[in-house]
Amino acid sequence: MSRPAFPALPPGFRFGAATAAYQIEGAHDEDGRGPSIWDTFSHTPGRTLGGATGDTATDHYHRYREDVALLSGLGVDTYRFSIAWSRLLPEGTGPVNAKGLDFYDRLIDELLAAGIAPAVTLYHWDLPQPLEDRGGWRVRDTAEAFAAYATLAAERYGDRVQRWITLNEPYCSAFVGYAEGRHAPGAQEGRGALAAAHHLLVGHGLAVRALRAAGARDVGITLNLDRVHAASDRPDDRAAHRRAETLHNDIWAEPLFAGRYPAYEAETWACLADGPWRGRDDLTVIGAPLDFVGLNYYRPICVTAAPHREPDPEQRTAVDIGVAEVDPYGTRHTTMGWPVVPSALTELLGRLHARYPRLPPIWITENGSAEADTLTSDGQVHDPDRTHYLADHLRAVADAIDSGVDVRGYYLWSLLDNFEWARGYDQRFGLVHVDYDTRTRTPKDSYHWYRDLIVAHRART
Ligand code: FCB
């Protein structure tokens, strides 16, 4: 397979790479770090593939210098990483852990010395366990605690961090964590998940306020909004499509960018739509103006109507919206089982742009593919499928920009192979291969391609 041509992005377009704390850091009980819901979840038998945990992960906590050198070799403008809340505040609130603060000081300074702009995600799914024990995102106190943590981080790092992302993919926190139970905390609740979705949004809004009060300038949120297709034009499929749009997209985008709750929430969640967790001023808090919105995109979804489970008026067991996913795309799949459909990214960007006049500039904050990588006898990793995936998706971004969508930059997921949540270490998303016996890092072919793309972009623009 040949090397794909470099997609042409406009002058000023920025290139980056992304990671998240629990997926790479390891050192789970070192230097005063407190446990998070992901420590508890991954240590519970049966929750992750093969019982994998993030206890050591890629050992980035000890090897961060080597990882910054890899970023530097890649030539990226910016690096997106997340702070582990329970390193700074082991209890989630209260006493501050000085050694935890120091770690991110060292990382940020190392990045700046390499000329790489730090972009911090405050919450990439690792809620301090003591907060979960008091109700987690089901309760409003967690949103308040999140804002206090945001203040601490911004006061400490605000002079050096260029870009702040409050939450990563609140969809996954709320629905994969509290409804499906495939992610921490592993709950299967209807009410709890919808309350969590709301409190995540409130927490985001309060954190935006806190960040701005501490002087942060480039503030946004990362969402995994989806391009949802309907399996057919049949009325039941169209209704299923509306419900899926509500669950995946409208629940986040409407309050954030249009100042309202989703139009079809009543038909999607029946009696739970207008839950008692909503406060009178919440839409104002949630809708605080943002400097950018981060989008994570991997694949589209296509839905068809499915029978609802026996209706439980309280939906106490799990969120069931009467929808099944189908895969009509007929394309290659990554090892995650995800269809590769770059055009859906162009569609998604265009639709958001058309629908929300108040949409801030967009950053792609994650995009990448998991492939069956192997270290070959020449000591290399030849991963042409990943390189093609990246080229095709960057071209899809360029197409959206050409049609008028304001996309400022792209963070590739991920710098390193890492702990892929419930899928453990089997899914390799990295530009850099990690040997989990020795933690040796080996740049893959895609790493060299991305580096050359960045060089070519700078030379051309
Ligand atoms: C996203 C997550 C990220 C990573 C990718 C593959 O949903 O934000 O941490 O696991 O998927």
Short mmCIF file of C-alpha atoms and ligand atoms in Angstrom, two decimals:
data_model
loop_
_atom_site.label_atom_id
_atom_site.label_comp_id
_atom_site.label_asym_id
_atom_site.label_seq_id
_atom_site.Cartn_x
_atom_site.Cartn_y
_atom_site.Cartn_z
CA MET A 1 0.00 0.00 0.00
CA SER A 2 1.44 3.32 -1.01
CA ARG A 3 1.93 6.30 1.25
CA PRO A 4 -1.08 8.63 0.93
CA ALA A 5 -0.60 12.17 -0.35
CA PHE A 6 -0.66 14.96 2.22
CA PRO A 7 -4.04 16.65 2.58
CA ALA A 8 -3.85 20.43 2.14
CA LEU A 9 -4.94 22.34 5.23
CA PRO A 10 -5.10 26.14 5.32
CA PRO A 11 -2.35 28.40 6.70
CA GLY A 12 -2.56 28.70 10.48
CA PHE A 13 -4.10 25.23 10.87
CA ARG A 14 -2.53 23.55 13.91
CA PHE A 15 -1.47 19.95 14.39
CA GLY A 16 -1.38 18.10 17.68
CA ALA A 17 -1.58 14.75 19.40
CA ALA A 18 -3.71 13.70 22.36
CA THR A 19 -3.64 11.37 25.36
CA ALA A 20 -5.50 11.01 28.67
CA ALA A 21 -4.15 10.55 32.18
CA TYR A 22 -5.56 7.19 33.17
CA GLN A 23 -4.72 5.68 29.81
CA ILE A 24 -1.01 6.44 29.97
CA GLU A 25 0.28 7.61 33.34
CA GLY A 26 0.39 4.52 35.56
CA ALA A 27 1.83 5.32 39.04
CA HIS A 28 -1.71 4.86 40.31
CA ASP A 29 -0.78 4.98 43.97
CA GLU A 30 2.38 7.01 43.82
CA ASP A 31 3.18 10.42 45.29
CA GLY A 32 -0.15 10.77 47.03
CA ARG A 33 -2.52 10.15 44.11
CA GLY A 34 -5.98 9.11 45.34
CA PRO A 35 -8.09 6.40 43.70
CA SER A 36 -10.49 7.25 40.90
CA ILE A 37 -13.54 5.39 39.63
CA TRP A 38 -11.34 3.85 36.93
CA ASP A 39 -9.04 2.29 39.54
CA THR A 40 -12.03 0.78 41.28
CA PHE A 41 -13.68 -0.34 38.05
CA SER A 42 -10.60 -1.87 36.44
CA HIS A 43 -9.81 -3.72 39.67
CA THR A 44 -13.29 -5.24 39.76
CA PRO A 45 -13.19 -8.73 38.18
CA GLY A 46 -14.89 -8.98 34.81
CA ARG A 47 -15.00 -5.28 34.01
CA THR A 48 -12.07 -4.95 31.61
CA LEU A 49 -10.67 -7.28 28.97
CA GLY A 50 -8.35 -9.73 30.68
CA GLY A 51 -8.58 -7.74 33.92
CA ALA A 52 -6.39 -4.97 32.50
CA THR A 53 -5.83 -1.94 34.73
CA GLY A 54 -4.09 1.40 34.40
CA ASP A 55 -1.81 0.67 37.37
CA THR A 56 1.29 0.98 35.21
CA ALA A 57 -0.17 1.70 31.74
CA THR A 58 2.63 3.15 29.57
CA ASP A 59 4.44 4.42 32.67
CA HIS A 60 4.24 7.95 31.31
CA TYR A 61 4.42 9.31 34.87
CA HIS A 62 8.08 8.27 34.92
CA ARG A 63 8.79 8.52 31.20
CA TYR A 64 7.16 11.84 30.40
CA ARG A 65 10.48 13.32 29.24
CA GLU A 66 10.87 10.59 26.65
CA ASP A 67 7.27 11.17 25.55
CA VAL A 68 7.77 14.90 25.18
CA ALA A 69 10.86 14.11 23.09
CA LEU A 70 8.65 11.95 20.86
CA LEU A 71 6.20 14.85 20.51
CA SER A 72 9.07 17.12 19.71
CA GLY A 73 10.32 14.73 17.03
CA LEU A 74 6.84 14.71 15.58
CA GLY A 75 6.92 18.48 15.31
CA VAL A 76 3.42 19.07 16.68
CA ASP A 77 2.31 22.58 17.60
CA THR A 78 0.30 21.42 20.59
CA TYR A 79 -0.28 18.47 22.90
CA ARG A 80 -3.58 17.59 24.55
CA PHE A 81 -3.29 15.68 27.82
CA SER A 82 -5.52 15.36 30.84
CA ILE A 83 -4.91 16.04 34.50
CA ALA A 84 -5.84 13.29 36.94
CA TRP A 85 -8.16 15.11 39.35
CA SER A 86 -7.21 12.68 42.15
CA ARG A 87 -3.49 13.51 41.78
CA LEU A 88 -4.23 17.12 42.66
CA LEU A 89 -7.05 16.45 45.11
CA PRO A 90 -6.88 12.84 46.37
CA GLU A 91 -10.30 13.19 47.99
CA GLY A 92 -11.79 15.12 45.08
CA THR A 93 -12.19 18.15 47.34
CA GLY A 94 -10.21 19.45 50.31
CA PRO A 95 -6.51 18.76 50.88
CA VAL A 96 -4.22 19.48 47.93
CA ASN A 97 -1.45 17.05 47.01
CA ALA A 98 1.71 19.05 46.34
CA LYS A 99 3.50 16.20 44.57
CA GLY A 100 0.60 15.82 42.16
CA LEU A 101 0.74 19.52 41.34
CA ASP A 102 4.48 19.22 40.79
CA PHE A 103 4.13 16.43 38.23
CA TYR A 104 2.08 18.56 35.84
CA ASP A 105 4.43 21.50 36.43
CA ARG A 106 7.28 19.34 35.21
CA LEU A 107 5.30 18.07 32.22
CA ILE A 108 4.12 21.56 31.20
CA ASP A 109 7.60 23.02 31.52
CA GLU A 110 9.07 20.21 29.48
CA LEU A 111 6.50 20.86 26.74
CA LEU A 112 7.17 24.58 26.72
CA ALA A 113 10.90 23.99 26.51
CA ALA A 114 10.19 21.92 23.39
CA GLY A 115 8.05 24.68 21.90
CA ILE A 116 4.79 22.71 22.25
CA ALA A 117 1.64 24.45 23.50
CA PRO A 118 -0.05 22.55 26.34
CA ALA A 119 -3.80 21.90 26.02
CA VAL A 120 -5.29 20.53 29.22
CA THR A 121 -8.40 18.40 29.61
CA LEU A 122 -9.60 18.72 33.19
CA TYR A 123 -11.84 15.68 33.17
CA HIS A 124 -11.16 12.62 31.05
CA TRP A 125 -13.45 10.24 32.98
CA ASP A 126 -11.40 9.63 36.15
CA LEU A 127 -13.66 10.91 38.92
CA PRO A 128 -12.05 10.70 42.38
CA GLN A 129 -13.61 7.67 44.07
CA PRO A 130 -14.64 9.57 47.25
CA LEU A 131 -16.88 11.77 45.09
CA GLU A 132 -18.49 8.72 43.49
CA ASP A 133 -19.09 7.36 46.98
CA ARG A 134 -21.13 10.50 47.66
CA GLY A 135 -23.26 10.09 44.51
CA GLY A 136 -20.83 10.89 41.70
CA TRP A 137 -22.27 12.85 38.77
CA ARG A 138 -25.77 11.94 39.90
CA VAL A 139 -25.50 14.79 42.41
CA ARG A 140 -24.95 18.51 41.96
CA ASP A 141 -22.20 18.67 44.58
CA THR A 142 -19.90 16.95 42.11
CA ALA A 143 -20.38 19.82 39.66
CA GLU A 144 -19.40 22.27 42.40
CA ALA A 145 -16.38 20.18 43.33
CA PHE A 146 -15.34 20.13 39.68
CA ALA A 147 -15.40 23.93 39.54
CA ALA A 148 -13.20 24.15 42.64
CA TYR A 149 -10.73 21.74 41.04
CA ALA A 150 -10.78 23.86 37.85
CA THR A 151 -9.86 26.92 39.91
CA LEU A 152 -6.95 25.09 41.52
CA ALA A 153 -5.61 23.92 38.15
CA ALA A 154 -6.03 27.29 36.43
CA GLU A 155 -4.38 29.21 39.27
CA ARG A 156 -1.43 26.86 39.22
CA TYR A 157 -0.94 26.31 35.48
CA GLY A 158 -2.84 29.18 33.87
CA ASP A 159 0.30 31.14 33.12
CA ARG A 160 1.57 28.33 30.89
CA VAL A 161 -1.41 26.36 29.56
CA GLN A 162 -2.68 27.66 26.25
CA ARG A 163 -6.00 25.84 25.92
CA TRP A 164 -8.44 24.43 28.48
CA ILE A 165 -10.97 21.67 27.87
CA THR A 166 -13.43 21.19 30.72
CA LEU A 167 -14.87 17.74 29.96
CA ASN A 168 -14.04 14.97 27.54
CA GLU A 169 -17.07 13.28 25.97
CA PRO A 170 -19.69 13.74 28.68
CA TYR A 171 -21.84 11.34 26.61
CA CYS A 172 -19.55 8.49 27.65
CA SER A 173 -19.34 9.61 31.28
CA ALA A 174 -23.12 9.77 31.59
CA PHE A 175 -24.42 7.00 29.36
CA VAL A 176 -21.59 4.49 29.02
CA GLY A 177 -20.71 4.98 32.71
CA TYR A 178 -24.12 5.27 34.40
CA ALA A 179 -26.55 3.60 31.95
CA GLU A 180 -24.73 0.90 29.97
CA GLY A 181 -22.26 0.22 32.74
CA ARG A 182 -19.46 -0.62 30.31
CA HIS A 183 -17.32 2.15 31.79
CA ALA A 184 -16.68 3.31 35.34
CA PRO A 185 -18.54 3.54 37.63
CA GLY A 186 -20.32 0.63 35.91
CA ALA A 187 -23.86 1.64 36.89
CA GLN A 188 -27.00 0.67 34.95
CA GLU A 189 -29.52 3.34 35.74
CA GLY A 190 -31.93 5.50 33.79
CA ARG A 191 -32.48 8.32 36.24
CA GLY A 192 -28.87 8.32 37.41
CA ALA A 193 -27.56 8.61 33.84
CA LEU A 194 -29.82 11.51 32.92
CA ALA A 195 -29.03 13.30 36.17
CA ALA A 196 -25.34 12.70 35.46
CA ALA A 197 -25.67 14.16 31.95
CA HIS A 198 -27.20 17.29 33.41
CA HIS A 199 -24.71 17.68 36.25
CA LEU A 200 -21.81 17.19 33.84
CA LEU A 201 -23.14 20.11 31.81
CA VAL A 202 -23.61 22.23 34.93
CA GLY A 203 -20.12 21.27 36.08
CA HIS A 204 -18.79 22.33 32.69
CA GLY A 205 -20.53 25.72 32.96
CA LEU A 206 -19.28 26.32 36.50
CA ALA A 207 -15.76 25.31 35.43
CA VAL A 208 -15.87 27.75 32.52
CA ARG A 209 -16.66 30.52 35.02
CA ALA A 210 -13.88 29.35 37.34
CA LEU A 211 -11.34 29.17 34.51
CA ARG A 212 -12.21 32.64 33.26
CA ALA A 213 -12.09 34.07 36.79
CA ALA A 214 -8.54 32.68 37.03
CA GLY A 215 -7.60 34.40 33.76
CA ALA A 216 -7.79 31.45 31.32
CA ARG A 217 -8.43 32.58 27.76
CA ASP A 218 -8.93 29.68 25.39
CA VAL A 219 -11.72 27.67 27.04
CA GLY A 220 -13.92 24.95 25.56
CA ILE A 221 -15.42 21.48 25.91
CA THR A 222 -14.83 18.25 23.99
CA LEU A 223 -17.88 16.38 22.72
CA ASN A 224 -18.30 13.21 20.72
CA LEU A 225 -21.20 14.46 18.67
CA ASP A 226 -22.16 11.87 16.10
CA ARG A 227 -23.20 11.80 12.50
CA VAL A 228 -26.30 9.68 12.95
CA HIS A 229 -27.90 8.18 9.85
CA ALA A 230 -31.36 6.60 9.71
CA ALA A 231 -31.52 3.06 8.30
CA SER A 232 -34.53 3.94 6.14
CA ASP A 233 -37.22 6.54 5.53
CA ARG A 234 -39.84 4.50 7.31
CA PRO A 235 -41.62 6.53 9.98
CA ASP A 236 -40.45 4.22 12.77
CA ASP A 237 -36.82 4.54 11.65
CA ARG A 238 -37.15 8.28 11.39
CA ALA A 239 -38.54 8.42 14.91
CA ALA A 240 -35.68 6.19 16.12
CA HIS A 241 -33.28 8.56 14.41
CA ARG A 242 -34.76 11.53 16.28
CA ARG A 243 -34.36 9.72 19.58
CA ALA A 244 -30.75 8.80 18.77
CA GLU A 245 -30.01 12.40 17.78
CA THR A 246 -31.44 13.47 21.13
CA LEU A 247 -29.29 11.02 23.08
CA HIS A 248 -26.03 11.51 21.19
CA ASN A 249 -26.18 15.13 20.08
CA ASP A 250 -29.04 17.35 21.16
CA ILE A 251 -28.74 16.71 24.87
CA TRP A 252 -25.30 18.41 24.70
CA ALA A 253 -25.42 20.78 21.76
CA GLU A 254 -28.83 22.35 22.40
CA PRO A 255 -28.10 23.67 25.92
CA LEU A 256 -24.50 24.53 25.05
CA PHE A 257 -25.08 26.33 21.75
CA ALA A 258 -28.78 27.19 21.57
CA GLY A 259 -29.73 27.87 25.19
CA ARG A 260 -32.47 25.24 25.32
CA TYR A 261 -33.12 21.62 26.22
CA PRO A 262 -33.61 19.12 23.35
CA ALA A 263 -36.90 19.34 21.46
CA TYR A 264 -37.58 15.60 21.44
CA GLU A 265 -36.57 14.76 24.98
CA ALA A 266 -40.10 13.92 26.07
CA GLU A 267 -40.53 11.32 23.35
CA THR A 268 -37.01 10.00 23.97
CA TRP A 269 -37.11 9.61 27.75
CA ALA A 270 -40.81 9.75 28.51
CA CYS A 271 -41.39 10.92 32.06
CA LEU A 272 -37.71 11.35 32.86
CA ALA A 273 -37.06 14.16 30.43
CA ASP A 274 -37.64 17.12 32.68
CA GLY A 275 -35.95 15.68 35.76
CA PRO A 276 -36.01 17.28 39.19
CA TRP A 277 -32.25 17.82 38.91
CA ARG A 278 -32.76 20.87 36.71
CA GLY A 279 -32.33 24.23 38.39
CA ARG A 280 -33.88 27.48 37.21
CA ASP A 281 -30.66 29.17 36.06
CA ASP A 282 -28.92 26.09 34.76
CA LEU A 283 -29.29 26.93 31.07
CA THR A 284 -27.49 30.21 31.69
CA VAL A 285 -24.67 28.44 33.50
CA ILE A 286 -24.34 25.72 30.84
CA GLY A 287 -24.53 28.14 27.93
CA ALA A 288 -21.57 30.31 28.98
CA PRO A 289 -19.84 31.45 25.77
CA LEU A 290 -16.90 29.29 24.71
CA ASP A 291 -13.80 30.03 22.68
CA PHE A 292 -13.96 26.71 20.87
CA VAL A 293 -15.70 23.37 20.81
CA GLY A 294 -13.64 20.20 20.60
CA LEU A 295 -15.02 17.33 18.53
CA ASN A 296 -13.89 13.74 18.79
CA TYR A 297 -14.76 11.75 15.69
CA TYR A 298 -14.10 8.11 14.86
CA ARG A 299 -17.10 6.73 12.92
CA PRO A 300 -20.73 7.43 12.06
CA ILE A 301 -23.67 5.49 13.45
CA CYS A 302 -26.77 4.28 11.64
CA VAL A 303 -29.92 3.46 13.59
CA THR A 304 -33.12 1.54 13.14
CA ALA A 305 -36.17 1.20 15.37
CA ALA A 306 -35.98 -1.58 17.94
CA PRO A 307 -38.54 -2.75 20.46
CA HIS A 308 -38.38 -0.91 23.74
CA ARG A 309 -37.89 -3.08 26.74
CA GLU A 310 -40.97 -3.56 28.89
CA PRO A 311 -41.63 0.08 29.76
CA ASP A 312 -40.61 1.02 33.24
CA PRO A 313 -42.02 4.49 33.85
CA GLU A 314 -39.02 5.41 35.96
CA GLN A 315 -36.48 3.75 33.66
CA ARG A 316 -34.67 2.79 36.81
CA THR A 317 -32.69 0.05 35.14
CA ALA A 318 -31.08 1.71 32.12
CA VAL A 319 -31.72 4.22 29.41
CA ASP A 320 -33.53 2.43 26.62
CA ILE A 321 -34.59 4.59 23.70
CA GLY A 322 -35.78 1.80 21.41
CA VAL A 323 -32.96 2.03 18.91
CA ALA A 324 -30.59 -0.53 17.41
CA GLU A 325 -27.40 0.19 15.47
CA VAL A 326 -26.91 -1.28 12.01
CA ASP A 327 -23.92 -1.06 9.70
CA PRO A 328 -24.87 -0.35 6.10
CA TYR A 329 -21.55 1.30 5.23
CA GLY A 330 -19.79 -1.58 3.52
CA THR A 331 -16.36 -0.21 4.38
CA ARG A 332 -13.33 -1.49 6.20
CA HIS A 333 -13.50 -1.67 10.00
CA THR A 334 -10.78 -0.86 12.47
CA THR A 335 -9.97 -3.41 15.18
CA MET A 336 -12.50 -1.58 17.40
CA GLY A 337 -15.09 -2.82 14.88
CA TRP A 338 -15.77 0.74 13.75
CA PRO A 339 -16.58 1.43 10.08
CA VAL A 340 -14.20 3.82 8.35
CA VAL A 341 -16.33 6.60 6.82
CA PRO A 342 -14.43 9.89 6.52
CA SER A 343 -17.21 11.62 4.54
CA ALA A 344 -19.42 11.44 7.64
CA LEU A 345 -16.97 13.76 9.39
CA THR A 346 -17.41 16.37 6.66
CA GLU A 347 -21.18 15.93 6.97
CA LEU A 348 -21.10 16.27 10.75
CA LEU A 349 -19.05 19.46 10.63
CA GLY A 350 -21.32 20.96 7.96
CA ARG A 351 -24.47 20.12 9.88
CA LEU A 352 -23.21 21.66 13.12
CA HIS A 353 -22.15 24.77 11.28
CA ALA A 354 -25.55 25.09 9.61
CA ARG A 355 -27.58 24.39 12.71
CA TYR A 356 -25.86 26.53 15.34
CA PRO A 357 -25.12 30.14 14.42
CA ARG A 358 -23.49 30.53 17.85
CA LEU A 359 -21.18 27.56 17.41
CA PRO A 360 -17.64 28.61 18.36
CA PRO A 361 -14.62 27.62 16.23
CA ILE A 362 -14.04 23.88 16.13
CA TRP A 363 -10.99 21.86 17.02
CA ILE A 364 -10.88 18.18 16.23
CA THR A 365 -9.67 17.01 19.64
CA GLU A 366 -9.50 13.29 18.77
CA ASN A 367 -9.39 11.22 15.62
CA GLY A 368 -7.42 8.08 14.89
CA SER A 369 -7.67 4.34 14.42
CA ALA A 370 -6.85 1.14 16.23
CA GLU A 371 -5.09 -1.38 14.02
CA ALA A 372 -3.54 -4.81 14.39
CA ASP A 373 0.01 -3.47 14.65
CA THR A 374 2.99 -5.72 14.96
CA LEU A 375 6.61 -5.01 15.54
CA THR A 376 8.30 -6.70 12.60
CA SER A 377 11.76 -8.23 12.42
CA ASP A 378 13.16 -4.97 11.04
CA GLY A 379 12.20 -3.35 14.38
CA GLN A 380 9.50 -1.25 12.71
CA VAL A 381 5.73 -1.07 12.73
CA HIS A 382 4.23 -0.82 9.26
CA ASP A 383 0.71 0.53 9.68
CA PRO A 384 -0.54 1.72 6.28
CA ASP A 385 -4.20 1.36 7.28
CA ARG A 386 -3.73 3.94 10.03
CA THR A 387 -1.88 6.32 7.74
CA HIS A 388 -4.68 6.10 5.18
CA TYR A 389 -7.29 6.60 7.88
CA LEU A 390 -5.53 9.76 9.03
CA ALA A 391 -5.02 11.12 5.52
CA ASP A 392 -8.65 10.49 4.58
CA HIS A 393 -10.00 12.11 7.73
CA LEU A 394 -7.74 15.13 7.45
CA ARG A 395 -8.97 15.50 3.87
CA ALA A 396 -12.54 15.34 5.21
CA VAL A 397 -11.66 18.20 7.57
CA ALA A 398 -10.15 20.16 4.68
CA ASP A 399 -13.38 19.63 2.69
CA ALA A 400 -15.45 21.03 5.57
CA ILE A 401 -13.15 24.05 5.83
CA ASP A 402 -13.50 24.62 2.08
CA SER A 403 -17.25 24.73 2.48
CA GLY A 404 -17.01 27.39 5.18
CA VAL A 405 -16.72 25.56 8.50
CA ASP A 406 -14.26 27.12 10.95
CA VAL A 407 -11.94 24.28 12.03
CA ARG A 408 -8.72 25.49 13.67
CA GLY A 409 -6.73 22.35 14.29
CA TYR A 410 -6.50 18.63 14.79
CA TYR A 411 -5.31 16.47 17.67
CA LEU A 412 -4.57 12.95 16.60
CA TRP A 413 -5.57 10.13 18.95
CA SER A 414 -3.14 9.02 20.13
CA LEU A 415 0.53 9.71 20.68
CA LEU A 416 1.04 6.31 22.30
CA ASP A 417 -0.60 2.92 22.40
CA ASN A 418 -2.42 2.93 25.71
CA PHE A 419 -5.06 1.52 28.06
CA GLU A 420 -8.18 1.54 25.90
CA TRP A 421 -10.64 1.50 28.82
CA ALA A 422 -12.77 -1.67 28.98
CA ARG A 423 -10.91 -2.99 25.91
CA GLY A 424 -7.65 -3.05 27.86
CA TYR A 425 -4.37 -3.09 25.96
CA ASP A 426 -5.53 -4.98 22.86
CA GLN A 427 -6.55 -1.88 20.94
CA ARG A 428 -3.55 0.07 19.67
CA PHE A 429 -4.29 3.66 18.68
CA GLY A 430 -0.76 5.05 18.97
CA LEU A 431 1.55 6.68 16.47
CA VAL A 432 4.12 5.15 18.79
CA HIS A 433 4.08 1.46 19.60
CA VAL A 434 4.45 0.51 23.26
CA ASP A 435 5.85 -2.86 24.29
CA TYR A 436 3.93 -3.62 27.49
CA ASP A 437 6.67 -5.86 28.90
CA THR A 438 9.48 -3.34 28.63
CA ARG A 439 7.54 -0.06 27.98
CA THR A 440 9.86 0.47 25.02
CA ARG A 441 8.52 3.05 22.58
CA THR A 442 8.84 2.53 18.82
CA PRO A 443 7.54 5.15 16.38
CA LYS A 444 5.34 3.53 13.73
CA ASP A 445 5.34 4.39 10.03
CA SER A 446 2.31 6.62 10.70
CA TYR A 447 4.43 8.67 13.11
CA HIS A 448 6.88 9.44 10.30
CA TRP A 449 4.04 10.20 7.90
CA TYR A 450 2.39 12.65 10.33
CA ARG A 451 5.76 14.32 10.97
CA ASP A 452 6.34 14.72 7.23
CA LEU A 453 2.80 16.05 6.75
CA ILE A 454 3.48 18.77 9.34
CA VAL A 455 6.78 19.67 7.68
CA ALA A 456 5.10 19.82 4.26
CA HIS A 457 2.26 21.95 5.65
CA ARG A 458 4.70 24.48 7.10
CA ALA A 459 6.70 24.61 3.90
CA ARG A 460 3.58 25.18 1.80
CA THR A 461 1.79 27.78 3.94
C1 FCB B 1 -12.62 8.26 22.96
C2 FCB B 1 -11.92 8.60 24.25
C3 FCB B 1 -10.44 8.32 24.24
C4 FCB B 1 -10.09 7.06 23.50
C5 FCB B 1 -10.77 7.03 22.15
C6 FCB B 1 -10.46 5.81 21.32
O1 FCB B 1 -13.97 8.01 23.21
O2 FCB B 1 -12.12 9.95 24.57
O3 FCB B 1 -9.98 8.32 25.56
O4 FCB B 1 -10.36 5.96 24.26
O5 FCB B 1 -12.17 7.12 22.31
#
